[in-house]
CSV table of C-alpha atoms in Angstrom, one decimal:
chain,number,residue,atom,x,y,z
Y,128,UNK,CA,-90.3,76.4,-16.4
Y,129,UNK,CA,-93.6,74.9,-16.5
Y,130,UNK,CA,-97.3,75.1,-14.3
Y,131,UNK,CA,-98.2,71.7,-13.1
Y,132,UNK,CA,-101.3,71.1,-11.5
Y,133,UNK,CA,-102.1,68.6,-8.3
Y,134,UNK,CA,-104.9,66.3,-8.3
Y,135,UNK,CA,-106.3,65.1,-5.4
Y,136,UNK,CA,-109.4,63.0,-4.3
Y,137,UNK,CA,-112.5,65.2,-3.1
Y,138,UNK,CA,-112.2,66.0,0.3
Y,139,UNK,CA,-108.6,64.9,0.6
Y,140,UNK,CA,-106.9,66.9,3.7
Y,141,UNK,CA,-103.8,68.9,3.5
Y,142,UNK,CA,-100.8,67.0,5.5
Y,143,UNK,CA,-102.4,63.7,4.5
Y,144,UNK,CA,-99.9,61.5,2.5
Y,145,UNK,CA,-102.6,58.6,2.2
Y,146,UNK,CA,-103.9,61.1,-0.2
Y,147,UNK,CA,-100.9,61.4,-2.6
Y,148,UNK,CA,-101.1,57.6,-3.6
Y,149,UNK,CA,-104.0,58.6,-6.0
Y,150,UNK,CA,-102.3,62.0,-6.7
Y,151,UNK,CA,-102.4,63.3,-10.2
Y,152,UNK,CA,-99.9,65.9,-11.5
Y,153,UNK,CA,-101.0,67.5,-15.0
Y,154,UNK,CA,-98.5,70.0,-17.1
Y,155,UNK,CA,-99.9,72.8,-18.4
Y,156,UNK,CA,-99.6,73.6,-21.8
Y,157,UNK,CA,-98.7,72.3,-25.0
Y,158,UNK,CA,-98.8,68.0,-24.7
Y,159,UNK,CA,-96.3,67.1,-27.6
Y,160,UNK,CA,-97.6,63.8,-27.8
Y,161,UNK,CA,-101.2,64.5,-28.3
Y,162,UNK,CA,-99.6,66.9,-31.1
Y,163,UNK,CA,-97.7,64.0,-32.8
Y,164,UNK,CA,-99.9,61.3,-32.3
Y,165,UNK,CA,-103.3,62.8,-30.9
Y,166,UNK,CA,-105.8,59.3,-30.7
Y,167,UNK,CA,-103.3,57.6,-29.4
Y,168,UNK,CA,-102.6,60.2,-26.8
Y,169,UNK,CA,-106.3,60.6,-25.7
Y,170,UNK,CA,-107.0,56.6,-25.4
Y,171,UNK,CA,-103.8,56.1,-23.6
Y,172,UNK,CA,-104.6,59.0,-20.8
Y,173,UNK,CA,-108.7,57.4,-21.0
Y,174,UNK,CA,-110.1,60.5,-22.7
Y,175,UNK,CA,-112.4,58.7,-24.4
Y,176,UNK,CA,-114.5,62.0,-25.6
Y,177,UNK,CA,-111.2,63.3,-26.4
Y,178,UNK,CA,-110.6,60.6,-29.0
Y,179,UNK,CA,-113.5,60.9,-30.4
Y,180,UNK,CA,-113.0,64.4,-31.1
Y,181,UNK,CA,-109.7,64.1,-32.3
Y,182,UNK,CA,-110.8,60.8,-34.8
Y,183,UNK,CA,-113.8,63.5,-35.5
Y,184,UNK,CA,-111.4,66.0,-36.2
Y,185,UNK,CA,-109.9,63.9,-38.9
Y,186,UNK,CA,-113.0,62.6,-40.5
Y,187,UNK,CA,-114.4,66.1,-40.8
Y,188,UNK,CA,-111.0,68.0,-41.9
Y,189,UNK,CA,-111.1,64.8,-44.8
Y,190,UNK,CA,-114.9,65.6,-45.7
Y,191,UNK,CA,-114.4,69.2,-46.0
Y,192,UNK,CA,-111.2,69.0,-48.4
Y,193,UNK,CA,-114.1,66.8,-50.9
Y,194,UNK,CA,-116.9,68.7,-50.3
Y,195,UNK,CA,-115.4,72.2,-50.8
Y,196,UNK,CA,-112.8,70.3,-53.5
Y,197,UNK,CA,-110.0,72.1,-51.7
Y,198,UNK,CA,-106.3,71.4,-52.9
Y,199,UNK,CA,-104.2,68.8,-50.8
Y,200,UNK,CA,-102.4,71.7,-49.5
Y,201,UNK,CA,-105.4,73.9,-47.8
Y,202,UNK,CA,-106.5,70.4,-46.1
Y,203,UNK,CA,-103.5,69.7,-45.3
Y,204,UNK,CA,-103.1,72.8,-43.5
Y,205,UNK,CA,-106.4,72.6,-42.3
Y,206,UNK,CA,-105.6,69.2,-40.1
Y,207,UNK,CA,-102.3,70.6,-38.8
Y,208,UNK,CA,-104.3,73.1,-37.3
Y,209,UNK,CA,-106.9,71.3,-36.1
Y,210,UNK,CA,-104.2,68.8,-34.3
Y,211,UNK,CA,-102.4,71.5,-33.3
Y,212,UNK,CA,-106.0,72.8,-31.6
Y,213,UNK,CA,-106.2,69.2,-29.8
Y,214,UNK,CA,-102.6,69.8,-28.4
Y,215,UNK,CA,-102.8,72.8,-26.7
Y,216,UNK,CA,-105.8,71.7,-25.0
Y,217,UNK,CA,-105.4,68.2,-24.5
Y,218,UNK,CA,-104.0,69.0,-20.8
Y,219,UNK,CA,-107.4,71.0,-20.2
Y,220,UNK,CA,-109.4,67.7,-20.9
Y,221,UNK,CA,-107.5,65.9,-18.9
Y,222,UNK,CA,-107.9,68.1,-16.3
Y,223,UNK,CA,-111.5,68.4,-16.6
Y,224,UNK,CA,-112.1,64.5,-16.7
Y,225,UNK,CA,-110.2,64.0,-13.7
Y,226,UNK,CA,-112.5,66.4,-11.7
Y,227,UNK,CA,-115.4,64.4,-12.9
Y,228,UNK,CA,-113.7,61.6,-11.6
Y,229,UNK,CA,-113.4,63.0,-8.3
Y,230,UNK,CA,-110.0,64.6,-7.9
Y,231,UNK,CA,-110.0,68.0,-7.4
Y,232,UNK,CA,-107.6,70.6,-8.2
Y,233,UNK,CA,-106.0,71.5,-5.6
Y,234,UNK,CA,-102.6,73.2,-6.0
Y,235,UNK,CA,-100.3,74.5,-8.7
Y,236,UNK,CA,-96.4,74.3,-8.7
Y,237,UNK,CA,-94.0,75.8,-11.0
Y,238,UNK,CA,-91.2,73.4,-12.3
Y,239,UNK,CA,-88.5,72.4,-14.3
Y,240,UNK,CA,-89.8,69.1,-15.2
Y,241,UNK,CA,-92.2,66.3,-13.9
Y,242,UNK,CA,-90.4,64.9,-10.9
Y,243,UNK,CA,-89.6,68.5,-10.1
Y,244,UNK,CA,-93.6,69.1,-10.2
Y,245,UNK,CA,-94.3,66.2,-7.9
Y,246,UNK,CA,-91.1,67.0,-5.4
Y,247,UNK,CA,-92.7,70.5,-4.8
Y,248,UNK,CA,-96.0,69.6,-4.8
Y,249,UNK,CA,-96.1,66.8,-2.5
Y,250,UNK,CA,-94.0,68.4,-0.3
Y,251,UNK,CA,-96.1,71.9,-0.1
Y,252,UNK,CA,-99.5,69.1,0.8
Y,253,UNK,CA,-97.1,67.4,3.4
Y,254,UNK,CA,-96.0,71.1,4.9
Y,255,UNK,CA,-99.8,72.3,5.2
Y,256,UNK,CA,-102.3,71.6,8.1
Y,257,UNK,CA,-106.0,70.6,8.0
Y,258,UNK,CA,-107.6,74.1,7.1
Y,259,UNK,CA,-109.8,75.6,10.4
Y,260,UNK,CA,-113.3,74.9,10.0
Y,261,UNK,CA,-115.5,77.9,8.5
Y,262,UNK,CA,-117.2,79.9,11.0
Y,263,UNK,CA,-121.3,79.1,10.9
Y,264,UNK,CA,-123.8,81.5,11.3
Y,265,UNK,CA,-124.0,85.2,10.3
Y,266,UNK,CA,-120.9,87.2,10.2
Y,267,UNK,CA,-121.2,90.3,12.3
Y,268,UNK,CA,-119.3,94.0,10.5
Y,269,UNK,CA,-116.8,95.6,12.3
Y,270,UNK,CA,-117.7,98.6,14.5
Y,271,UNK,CA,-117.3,101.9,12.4
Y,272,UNK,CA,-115.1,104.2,14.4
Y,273,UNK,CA,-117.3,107.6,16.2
Y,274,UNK,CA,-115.2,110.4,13.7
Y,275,UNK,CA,-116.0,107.3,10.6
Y,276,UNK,CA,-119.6,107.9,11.8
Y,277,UNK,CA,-119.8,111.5,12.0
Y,278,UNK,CA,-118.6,112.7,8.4
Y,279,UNK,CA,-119.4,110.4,5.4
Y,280,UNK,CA,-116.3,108.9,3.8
Y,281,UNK,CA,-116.1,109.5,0.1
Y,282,UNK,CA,-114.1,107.1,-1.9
Y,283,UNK,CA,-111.1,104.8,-0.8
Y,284,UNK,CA,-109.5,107.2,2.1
Y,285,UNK,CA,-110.2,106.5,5.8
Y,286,UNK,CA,-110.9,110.2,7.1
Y,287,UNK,CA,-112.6,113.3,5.3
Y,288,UNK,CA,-110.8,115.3,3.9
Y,289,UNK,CA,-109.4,118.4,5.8
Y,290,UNK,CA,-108.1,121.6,4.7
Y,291,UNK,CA,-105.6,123.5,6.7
């Protein structure tokens, strides 16, 4: 089982399936692809920033085996890591640009696999109602009860404590 994440435009409301036409749904976790092949994952999914990092990655895991004349082995070692860095959070940029791109995160669904993801999702937006509006103004406290105002309370407990 697997999180997946919703994507909708800003101010999209809940019930509205003109919304789910632009509706992104991004797996959290581990993206396999980015893993194997990581610039092409990041240009294919218009992470632009994300490519250059991972083509950064590269360059700068190749400079460091010359300039610290380590063996093929450490900088070998040293680019699995960093690709295995640009895996586990190539989800999390793609997350991130899509909320500069305007669509909000706006619920998460646990699932088997993709088409489970969007099943659940799209039905839980379809199942909800326009949320009520916030109240405006200020927000007046509750009344204190008269014994709550007599002796002070002390900690978590709703009456003084009384000994027999």
């Amino acid at each position: 089982m697997a999180v997946y994440t919703l994507h909708l435009p800003a101010g999209a409301q809940p019930g509205d399936a003109r919304a789910l036409d632009e509706a992104v749904i991004v797996k959290d976790g581990i993206a396999w692809w980015a893993l194997i092949f990581p610039l092409v994952w990041f240009l294919w999914n218009r992470l632009w920033l994300g490519a250059l990092a991972a083509l950064g990655a590269s360059v700068l895991v190749a400079a460091a085996g010359r300039v610290f004349n380590l063996t093929q082995g450490a900088t070998t070692l040293l680019g699995i890591l960093f690709a295995v860095l640009l895996a586990l959070e190539a989800n999390a940029f793609r997350r991130r640009a899509l909320e500069r791109r305007g669509l909000a995160a706006v619920d998460a669904v646990v699932a088997d696999d993709l088409e489970s993801a969007e099943v659940r999702a799209f039905a839980r937006w379809l199942s909800r109602e326009a949320p009520a509006p916030a109240p405006r103004g200020p927000i007046a406290a509750p009344a204190m009860p008269a014994q709550a105002r007599e002796a002070p309370v002390i900690g978590l407990f709703p009456e003084t404590e009384r000994r027999p």
